[in-house]
PDB file of C-alpha atoms and ligand atoms in Angstrom:
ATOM      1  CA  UNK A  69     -34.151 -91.559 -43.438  1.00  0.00           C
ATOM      2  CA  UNK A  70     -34.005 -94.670 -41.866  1.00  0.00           C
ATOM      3  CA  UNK A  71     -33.838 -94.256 -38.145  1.00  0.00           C
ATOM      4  CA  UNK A  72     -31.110 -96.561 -36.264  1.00  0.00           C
ATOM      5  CA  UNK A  73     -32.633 -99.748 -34.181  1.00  0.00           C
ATOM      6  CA  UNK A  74     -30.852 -99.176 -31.268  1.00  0.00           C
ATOM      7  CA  UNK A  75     -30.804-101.055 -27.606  1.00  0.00           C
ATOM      8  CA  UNK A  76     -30.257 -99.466 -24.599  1.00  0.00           C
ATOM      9  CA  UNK A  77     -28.139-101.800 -21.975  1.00  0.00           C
ATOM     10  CA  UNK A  78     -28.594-100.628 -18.047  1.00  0.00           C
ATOM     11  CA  UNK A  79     -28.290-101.549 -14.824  1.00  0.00           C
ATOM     12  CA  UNK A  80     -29.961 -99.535 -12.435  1.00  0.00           C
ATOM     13  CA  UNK A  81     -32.010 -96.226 -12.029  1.00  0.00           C
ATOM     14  CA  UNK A  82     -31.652 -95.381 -15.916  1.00  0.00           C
ATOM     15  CA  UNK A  83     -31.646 -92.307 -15.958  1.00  0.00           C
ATOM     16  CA  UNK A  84     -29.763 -91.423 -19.043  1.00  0.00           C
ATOM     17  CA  UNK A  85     -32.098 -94.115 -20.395  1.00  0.00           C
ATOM     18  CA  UNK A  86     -34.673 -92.131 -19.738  1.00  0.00           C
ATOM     19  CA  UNK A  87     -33.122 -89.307 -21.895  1.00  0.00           C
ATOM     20  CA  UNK A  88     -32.244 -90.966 -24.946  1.00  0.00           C
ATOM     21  CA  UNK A  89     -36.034 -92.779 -25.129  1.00  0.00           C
ATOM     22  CA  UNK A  90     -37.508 -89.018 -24.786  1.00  0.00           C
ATOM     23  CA  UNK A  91     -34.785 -88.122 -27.491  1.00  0.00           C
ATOM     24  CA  UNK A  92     -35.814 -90.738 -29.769  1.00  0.00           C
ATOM     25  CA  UNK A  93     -39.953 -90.087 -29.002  1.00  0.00           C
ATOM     26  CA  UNK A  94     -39.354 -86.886 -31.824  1.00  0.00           C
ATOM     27  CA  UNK A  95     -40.513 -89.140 -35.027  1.00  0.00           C
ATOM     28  CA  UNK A  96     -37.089 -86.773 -36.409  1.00  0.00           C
ATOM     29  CA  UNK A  97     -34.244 -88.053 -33.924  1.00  0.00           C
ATOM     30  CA  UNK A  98     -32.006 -90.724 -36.064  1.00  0.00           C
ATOM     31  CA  UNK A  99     -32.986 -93.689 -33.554  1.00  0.00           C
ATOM     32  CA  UNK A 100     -35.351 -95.800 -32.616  1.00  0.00           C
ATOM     33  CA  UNK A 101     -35.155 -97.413 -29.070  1.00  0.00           C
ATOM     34  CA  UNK A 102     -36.554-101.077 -29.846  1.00  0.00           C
ATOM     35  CA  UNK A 103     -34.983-102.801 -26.357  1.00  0.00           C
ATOM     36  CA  UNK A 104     -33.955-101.873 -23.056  1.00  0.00           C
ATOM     37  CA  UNK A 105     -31.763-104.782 -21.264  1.00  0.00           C
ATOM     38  CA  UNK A 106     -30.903-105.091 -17.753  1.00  0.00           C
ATOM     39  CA  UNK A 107     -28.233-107.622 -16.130  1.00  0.00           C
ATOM     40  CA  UNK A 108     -30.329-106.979 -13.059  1.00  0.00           C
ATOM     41  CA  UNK A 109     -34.034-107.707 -12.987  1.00  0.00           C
ATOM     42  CA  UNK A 110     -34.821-105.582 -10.439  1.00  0.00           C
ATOM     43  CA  UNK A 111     -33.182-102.551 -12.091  1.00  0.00           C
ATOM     44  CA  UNK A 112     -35.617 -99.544 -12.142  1.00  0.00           C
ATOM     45  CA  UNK A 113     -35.228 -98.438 -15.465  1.00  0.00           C
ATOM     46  CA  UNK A 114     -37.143-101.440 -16.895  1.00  0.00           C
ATOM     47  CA  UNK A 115     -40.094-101.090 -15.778  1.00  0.00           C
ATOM     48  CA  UNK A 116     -39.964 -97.214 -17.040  1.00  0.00           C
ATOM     49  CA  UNK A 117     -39.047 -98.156 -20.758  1.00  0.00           C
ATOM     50  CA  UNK A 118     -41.927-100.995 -20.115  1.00  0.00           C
ATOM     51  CA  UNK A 119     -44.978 -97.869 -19.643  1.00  0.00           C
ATOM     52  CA  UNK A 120     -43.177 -96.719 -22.517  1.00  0.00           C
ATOM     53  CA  UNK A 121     -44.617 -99.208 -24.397  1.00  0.00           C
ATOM     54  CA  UNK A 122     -40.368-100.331 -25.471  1.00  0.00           C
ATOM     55  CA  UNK A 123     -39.772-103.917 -25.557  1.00  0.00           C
ATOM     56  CA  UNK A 124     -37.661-105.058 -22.371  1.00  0.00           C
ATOM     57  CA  UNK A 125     -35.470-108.005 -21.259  1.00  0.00           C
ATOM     58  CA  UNK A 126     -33.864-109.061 -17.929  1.00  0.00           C
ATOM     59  CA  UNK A 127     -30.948-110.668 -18.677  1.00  0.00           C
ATOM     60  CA  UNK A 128     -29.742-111.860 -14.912  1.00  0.00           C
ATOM     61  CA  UNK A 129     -25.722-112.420 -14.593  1.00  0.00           C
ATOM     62  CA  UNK A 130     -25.600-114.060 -11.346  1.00  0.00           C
ATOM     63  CA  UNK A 131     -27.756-117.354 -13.297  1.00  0.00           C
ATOM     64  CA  UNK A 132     -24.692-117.669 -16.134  1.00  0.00           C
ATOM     65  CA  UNK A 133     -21.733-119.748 -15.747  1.00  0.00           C
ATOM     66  CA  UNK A 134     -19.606-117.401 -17.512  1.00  0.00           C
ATOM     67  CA  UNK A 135     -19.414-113.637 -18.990  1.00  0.00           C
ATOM     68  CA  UNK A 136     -19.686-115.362 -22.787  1.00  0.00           C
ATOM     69  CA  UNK A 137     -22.944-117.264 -22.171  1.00  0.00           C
ATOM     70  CA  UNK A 138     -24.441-114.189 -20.490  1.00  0.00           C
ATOM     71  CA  UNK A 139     -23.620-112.082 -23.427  1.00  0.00           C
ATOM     72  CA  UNK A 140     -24.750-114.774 -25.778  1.00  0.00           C
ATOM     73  CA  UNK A 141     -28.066-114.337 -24.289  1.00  0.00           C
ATOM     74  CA  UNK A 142     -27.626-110.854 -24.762  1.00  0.00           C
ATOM     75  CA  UNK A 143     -26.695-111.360 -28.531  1.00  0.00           C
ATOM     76  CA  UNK A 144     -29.609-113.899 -29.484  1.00  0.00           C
ATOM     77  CA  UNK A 145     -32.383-110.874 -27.842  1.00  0.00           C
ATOM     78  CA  UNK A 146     -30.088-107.676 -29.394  1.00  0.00           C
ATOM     79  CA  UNK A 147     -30.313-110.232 -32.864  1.00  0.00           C
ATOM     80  CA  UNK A 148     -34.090-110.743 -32.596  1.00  0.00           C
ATOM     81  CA  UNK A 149     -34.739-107.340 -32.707  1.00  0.00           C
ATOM     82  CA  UNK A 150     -32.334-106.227 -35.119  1.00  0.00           C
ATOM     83  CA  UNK A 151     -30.679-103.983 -33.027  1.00  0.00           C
ATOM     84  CA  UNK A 152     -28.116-101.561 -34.973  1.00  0.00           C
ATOM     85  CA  UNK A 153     -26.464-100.055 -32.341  1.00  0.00           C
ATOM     86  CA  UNK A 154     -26.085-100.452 -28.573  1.00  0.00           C
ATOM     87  CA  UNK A 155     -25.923 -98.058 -26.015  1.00  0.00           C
ATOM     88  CA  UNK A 156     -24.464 -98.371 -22.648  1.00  0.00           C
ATOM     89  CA  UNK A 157     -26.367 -96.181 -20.156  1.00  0.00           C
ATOM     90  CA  UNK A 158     -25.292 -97.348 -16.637  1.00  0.00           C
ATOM     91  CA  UNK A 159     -24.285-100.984 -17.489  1.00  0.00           C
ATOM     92  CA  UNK A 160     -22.174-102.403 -14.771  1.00  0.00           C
ATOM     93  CA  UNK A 161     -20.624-104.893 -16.372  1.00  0.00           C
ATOM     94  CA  UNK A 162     -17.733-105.703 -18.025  1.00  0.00           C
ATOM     95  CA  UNK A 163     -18.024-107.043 -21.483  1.00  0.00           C
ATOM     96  CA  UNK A 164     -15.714-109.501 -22.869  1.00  0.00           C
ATOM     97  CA  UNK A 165     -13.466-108.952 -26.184  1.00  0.00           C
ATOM     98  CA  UNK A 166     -15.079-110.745 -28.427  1.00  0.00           C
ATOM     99  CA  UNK A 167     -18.834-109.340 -27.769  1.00  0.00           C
ATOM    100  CA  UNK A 168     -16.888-105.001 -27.738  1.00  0.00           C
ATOM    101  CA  UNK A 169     -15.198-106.715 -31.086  1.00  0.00           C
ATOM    102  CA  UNK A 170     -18.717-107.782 -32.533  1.00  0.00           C
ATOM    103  CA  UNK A 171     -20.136-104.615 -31.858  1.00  0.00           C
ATOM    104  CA  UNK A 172     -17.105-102.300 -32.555  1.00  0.00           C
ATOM    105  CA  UNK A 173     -18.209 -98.684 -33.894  1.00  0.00           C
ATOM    106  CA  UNK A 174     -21.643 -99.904 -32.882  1.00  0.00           C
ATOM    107  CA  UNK A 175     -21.463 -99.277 -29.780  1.00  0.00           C
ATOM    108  CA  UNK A 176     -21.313 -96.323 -27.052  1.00  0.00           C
ATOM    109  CA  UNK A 177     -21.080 -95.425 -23.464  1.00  0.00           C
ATOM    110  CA  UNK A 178     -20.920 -92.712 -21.070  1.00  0.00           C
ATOM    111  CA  UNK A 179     -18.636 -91.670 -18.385  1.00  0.00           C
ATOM    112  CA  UNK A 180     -18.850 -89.377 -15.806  1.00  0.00           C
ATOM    113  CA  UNK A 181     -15.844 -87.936 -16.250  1.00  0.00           C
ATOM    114  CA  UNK A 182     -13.631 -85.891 -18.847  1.00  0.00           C
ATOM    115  CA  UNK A 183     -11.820 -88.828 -20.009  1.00  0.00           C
ATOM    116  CA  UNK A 184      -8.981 -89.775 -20.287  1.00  0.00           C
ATOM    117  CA  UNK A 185      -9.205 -88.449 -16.969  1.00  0.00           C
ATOM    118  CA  UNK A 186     -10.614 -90.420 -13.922  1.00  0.00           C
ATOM    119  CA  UNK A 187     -11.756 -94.074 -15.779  1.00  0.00           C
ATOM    120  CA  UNK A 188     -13.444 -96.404 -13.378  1.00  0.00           C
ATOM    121  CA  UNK A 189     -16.073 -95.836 -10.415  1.00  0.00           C
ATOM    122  CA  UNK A 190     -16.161 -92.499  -7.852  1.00  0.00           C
ATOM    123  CA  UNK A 191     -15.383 -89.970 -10.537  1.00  0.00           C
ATOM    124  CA  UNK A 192     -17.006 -87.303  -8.760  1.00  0.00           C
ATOM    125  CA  UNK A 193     -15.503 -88.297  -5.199  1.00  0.00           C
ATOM    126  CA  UNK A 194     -11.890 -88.604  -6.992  1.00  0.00           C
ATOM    127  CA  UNK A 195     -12.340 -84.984  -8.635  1.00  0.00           C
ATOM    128  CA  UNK A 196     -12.930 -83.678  -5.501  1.00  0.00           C
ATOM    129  CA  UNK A 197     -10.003 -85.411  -3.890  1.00  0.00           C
ATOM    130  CA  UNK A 198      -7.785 -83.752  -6.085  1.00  0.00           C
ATOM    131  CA  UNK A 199      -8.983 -80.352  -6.717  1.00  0.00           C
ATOM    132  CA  UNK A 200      -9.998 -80.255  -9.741  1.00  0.00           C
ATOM    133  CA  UNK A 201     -11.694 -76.907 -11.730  1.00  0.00           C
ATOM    134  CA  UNK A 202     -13.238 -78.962 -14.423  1.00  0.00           C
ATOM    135  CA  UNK A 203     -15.310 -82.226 -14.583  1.00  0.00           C
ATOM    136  CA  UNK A 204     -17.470 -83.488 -16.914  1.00  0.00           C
ATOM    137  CA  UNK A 205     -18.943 -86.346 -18.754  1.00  0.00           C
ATOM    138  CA  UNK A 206     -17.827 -88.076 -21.949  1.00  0.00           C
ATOM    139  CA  UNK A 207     -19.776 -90.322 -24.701  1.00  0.00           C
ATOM    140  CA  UNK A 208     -17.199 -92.848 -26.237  1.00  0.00           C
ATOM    141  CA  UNK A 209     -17.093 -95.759 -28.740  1.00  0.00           C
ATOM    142  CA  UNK A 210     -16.604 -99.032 -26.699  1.00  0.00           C
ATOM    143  CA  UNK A 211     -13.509-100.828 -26.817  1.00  0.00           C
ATOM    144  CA  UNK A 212     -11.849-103.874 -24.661  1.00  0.00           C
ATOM    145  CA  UNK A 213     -10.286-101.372 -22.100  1.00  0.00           C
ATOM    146  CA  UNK A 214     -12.654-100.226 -19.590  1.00  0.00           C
ATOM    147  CA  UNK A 215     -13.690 -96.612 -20.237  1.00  0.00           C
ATOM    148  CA  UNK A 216     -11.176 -96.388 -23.211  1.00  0.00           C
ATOM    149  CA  UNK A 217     -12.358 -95.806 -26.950  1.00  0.00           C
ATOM    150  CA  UNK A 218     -12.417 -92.786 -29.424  1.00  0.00           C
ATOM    151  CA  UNK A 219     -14.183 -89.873 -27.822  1.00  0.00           C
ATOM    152  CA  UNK A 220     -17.447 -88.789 -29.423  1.00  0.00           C
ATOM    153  CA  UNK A 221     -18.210 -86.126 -27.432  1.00  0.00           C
ATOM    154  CA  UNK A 222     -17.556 -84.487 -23.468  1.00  0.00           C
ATOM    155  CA  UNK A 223     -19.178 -81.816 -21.652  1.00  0.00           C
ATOM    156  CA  UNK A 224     -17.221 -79.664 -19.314  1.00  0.00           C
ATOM    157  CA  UNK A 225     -19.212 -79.137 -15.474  1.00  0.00           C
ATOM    158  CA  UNK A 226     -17.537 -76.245 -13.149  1.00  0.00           C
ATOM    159  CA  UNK A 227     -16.372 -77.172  -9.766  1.00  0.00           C
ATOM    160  CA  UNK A 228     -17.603 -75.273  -7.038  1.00  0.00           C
ATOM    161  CA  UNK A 229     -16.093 -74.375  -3.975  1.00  0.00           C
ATOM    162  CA  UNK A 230     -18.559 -76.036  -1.281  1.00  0.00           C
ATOM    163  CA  UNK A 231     -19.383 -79.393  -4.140  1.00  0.00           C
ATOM    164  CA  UNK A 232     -19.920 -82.218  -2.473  1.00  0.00           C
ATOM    165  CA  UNK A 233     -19.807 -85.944  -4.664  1.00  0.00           C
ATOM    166  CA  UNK A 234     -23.811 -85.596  -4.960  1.00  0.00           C
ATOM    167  CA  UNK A 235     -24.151 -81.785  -5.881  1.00  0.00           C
ATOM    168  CA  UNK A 236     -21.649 -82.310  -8.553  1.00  0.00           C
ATOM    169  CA  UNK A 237     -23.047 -85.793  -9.742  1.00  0.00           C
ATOM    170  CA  UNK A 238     -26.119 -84.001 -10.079  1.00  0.00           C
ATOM    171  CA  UNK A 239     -24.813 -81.111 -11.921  1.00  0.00           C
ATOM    172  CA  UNK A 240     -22.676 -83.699 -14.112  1.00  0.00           C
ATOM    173  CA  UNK A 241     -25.842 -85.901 -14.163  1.00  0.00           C
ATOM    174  CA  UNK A 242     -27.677 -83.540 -15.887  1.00  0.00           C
ATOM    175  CA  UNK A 243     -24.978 -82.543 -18.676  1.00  0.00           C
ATOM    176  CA  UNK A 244     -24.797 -86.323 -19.305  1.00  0.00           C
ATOM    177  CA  UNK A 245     -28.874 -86.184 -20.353  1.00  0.00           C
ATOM    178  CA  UNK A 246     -28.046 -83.075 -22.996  1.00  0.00           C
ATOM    179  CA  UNK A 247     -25.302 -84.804 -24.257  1.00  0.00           C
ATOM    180  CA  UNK A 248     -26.362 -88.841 -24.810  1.00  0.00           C
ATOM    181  CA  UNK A 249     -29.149 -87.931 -27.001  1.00  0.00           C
ATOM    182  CA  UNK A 250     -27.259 -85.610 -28.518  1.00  0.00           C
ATOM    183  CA  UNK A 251     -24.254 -87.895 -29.067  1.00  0.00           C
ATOM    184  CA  UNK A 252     -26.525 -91.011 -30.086  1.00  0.00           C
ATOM    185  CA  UNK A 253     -28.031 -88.671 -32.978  1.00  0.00           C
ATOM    186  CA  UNK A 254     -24.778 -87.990 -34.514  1.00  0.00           C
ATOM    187  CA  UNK A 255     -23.571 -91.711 -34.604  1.00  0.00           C
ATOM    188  CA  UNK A 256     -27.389 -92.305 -35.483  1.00  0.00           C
ATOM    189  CA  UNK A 257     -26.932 -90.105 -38.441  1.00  0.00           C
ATOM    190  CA  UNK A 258     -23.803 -91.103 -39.070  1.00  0.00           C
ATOM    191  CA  UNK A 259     -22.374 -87.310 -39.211  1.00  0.00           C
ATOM    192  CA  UNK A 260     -19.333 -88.964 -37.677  1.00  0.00           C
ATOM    193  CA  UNK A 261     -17.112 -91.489 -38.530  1.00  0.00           C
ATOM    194  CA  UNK A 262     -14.248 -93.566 -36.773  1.00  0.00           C
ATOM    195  CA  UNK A 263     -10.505 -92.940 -38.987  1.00  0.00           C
ATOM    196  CA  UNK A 264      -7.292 -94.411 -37.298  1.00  0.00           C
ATOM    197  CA  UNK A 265      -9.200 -95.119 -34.000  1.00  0.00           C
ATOM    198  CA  UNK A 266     -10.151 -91.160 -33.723  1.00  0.00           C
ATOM    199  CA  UNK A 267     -13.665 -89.595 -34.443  1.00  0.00           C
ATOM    200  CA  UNK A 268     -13.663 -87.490 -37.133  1.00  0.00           C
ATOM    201  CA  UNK A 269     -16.651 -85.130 -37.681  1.00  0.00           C
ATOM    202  CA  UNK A 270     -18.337 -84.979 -41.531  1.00  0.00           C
ATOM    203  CA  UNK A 271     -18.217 -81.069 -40.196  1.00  0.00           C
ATOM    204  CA  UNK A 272     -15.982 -79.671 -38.364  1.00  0.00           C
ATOM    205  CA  UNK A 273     -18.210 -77.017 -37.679  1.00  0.00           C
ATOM    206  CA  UNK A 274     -20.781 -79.697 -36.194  1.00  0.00           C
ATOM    207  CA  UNK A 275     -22.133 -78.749 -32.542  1.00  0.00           C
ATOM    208  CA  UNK A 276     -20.692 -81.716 -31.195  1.00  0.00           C
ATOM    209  CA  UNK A 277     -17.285 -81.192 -31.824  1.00  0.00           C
ATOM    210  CA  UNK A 278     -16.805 -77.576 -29.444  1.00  0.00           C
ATOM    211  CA  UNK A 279     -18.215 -78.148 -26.385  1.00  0.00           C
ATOM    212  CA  UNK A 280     -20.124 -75.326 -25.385  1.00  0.00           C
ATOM    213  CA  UNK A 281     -18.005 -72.917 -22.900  1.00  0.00           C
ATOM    214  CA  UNK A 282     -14.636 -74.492 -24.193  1.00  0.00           C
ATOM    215  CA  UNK A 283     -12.088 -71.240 -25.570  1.00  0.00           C
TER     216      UNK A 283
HETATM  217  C1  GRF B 576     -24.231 -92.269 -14.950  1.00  0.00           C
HETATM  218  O1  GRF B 576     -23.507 -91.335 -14.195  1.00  0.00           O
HETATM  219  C2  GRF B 576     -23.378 -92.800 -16.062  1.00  0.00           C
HETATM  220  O2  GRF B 576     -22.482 -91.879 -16.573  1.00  0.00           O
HETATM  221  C3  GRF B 576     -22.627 -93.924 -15.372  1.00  0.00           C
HETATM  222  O3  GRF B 576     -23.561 -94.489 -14.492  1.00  0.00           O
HETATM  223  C4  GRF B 576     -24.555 -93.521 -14.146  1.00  0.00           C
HETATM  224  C5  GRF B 576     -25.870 -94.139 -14.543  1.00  0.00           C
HETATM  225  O4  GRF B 576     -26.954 -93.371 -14.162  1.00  0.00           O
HETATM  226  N1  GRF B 576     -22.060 -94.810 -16.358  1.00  0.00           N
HETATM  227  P1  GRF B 576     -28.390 -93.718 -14.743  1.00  0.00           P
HETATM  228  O5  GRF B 576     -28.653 -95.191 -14.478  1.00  0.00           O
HETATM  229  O6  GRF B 576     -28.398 -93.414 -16.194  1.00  0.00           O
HETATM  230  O7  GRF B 576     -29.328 -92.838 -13.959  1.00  0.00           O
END
């Protein structure tokens, strides 16, 4: 088996990053983590994947004109290194159409949310605000809509009573490092595929496709 060449695109803390680059340190797991990017050089996560001995790359917005020449940049280092697939962990930018088009079925994100559910920024906080029992996080192919794109995979986190937006981030946070890695493997593997914009699993019996706890 060939394992996937696969970047990891973040902005910040990196935490998820984190997850998939211990995922991917079992010489079994389907991909390889050859680059870490950041939009932001200061972004913490960089200097992790660095000690991990993973190529890295600042690639700083704010110094482009325009969203296409910052994503050419992008392209020309994700080129160099042969990257196969991309994963969004964190990345808090919007990408144009044509870059989600060149990548399409390449590419994946998370979401703390159960999407369709709550798209955008202060999932937990907007949960909250409306009640909600359930929460959870999602790992999606990227398309042109923000936080749209056949669903891969979503675990389901409890509300509690006395939550507050950082005890359930937390509790969502860590679903969302079980199910990345987990999520990366099987579009790694390729034990899913993409028919008529859905995600169709080679077995429907396949962990992935029941979330654990779901009736
Ligand atoms: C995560 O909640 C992820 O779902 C969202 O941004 C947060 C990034 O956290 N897209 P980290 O940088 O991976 O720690």
């Amino acid at each position: 088996m060939t394992r996937k060449r696969t970047a990891i695109l973040i902005s910040g803390h990196g935490s998820n990053m984190r997850s998939l680059i211990e995922a991917a340190s079992e010489p079994a797991y389907p991909a390889e983590i050859v680059l870490v990017l950041s939009n932001r050089p200061e972004a913490q996560g960089l200097a992790v994947a660095k000690e991990r001995g993973i190529a890295t790359a600042a690639v700083d917005h704010r110094i482009y004109t325009g969203r296409e020449n910052f994503e050419a940049s992008l392209q020309v280092l994700l080129e160099l290194h042969r990257v196969e697939l991309i994963c969004l962990a964190g990345f808090m930018r919007l990408l144009t159409p044509s870059f989600v088009r060149l990548w399409e079925g390449r590419m994946i994100n998370i979401h703390p949310a159960l999407l369709p559910a709550y798209r955008g920024l202060h999932t937990h906080e907007r949960a909250l605000a409306d009640g909600a029992k359930i929460h959870g996080c999602t790992v999606h192919f990227v398309v042109p809509a923000m936080d749209e794109g056949p669903i891969i995979a979503q675990a389901p986190v409890a509300v509690l009573e006395d939550d507050t937006p950082e005890t359930l981030a937390r509790r969502v946070l860590a679903e969302e490092h079980r199910l990345y890695p987990a999520a990366l493997a099987a579009v790694a593997s390729e034990r899913i595929k993409l028919a008529g914009g859905r995600v169709i699993f080679a077995d429907p019996s396949d962990p992935l496709a029941r979330p654990p706890g779901a009736r």
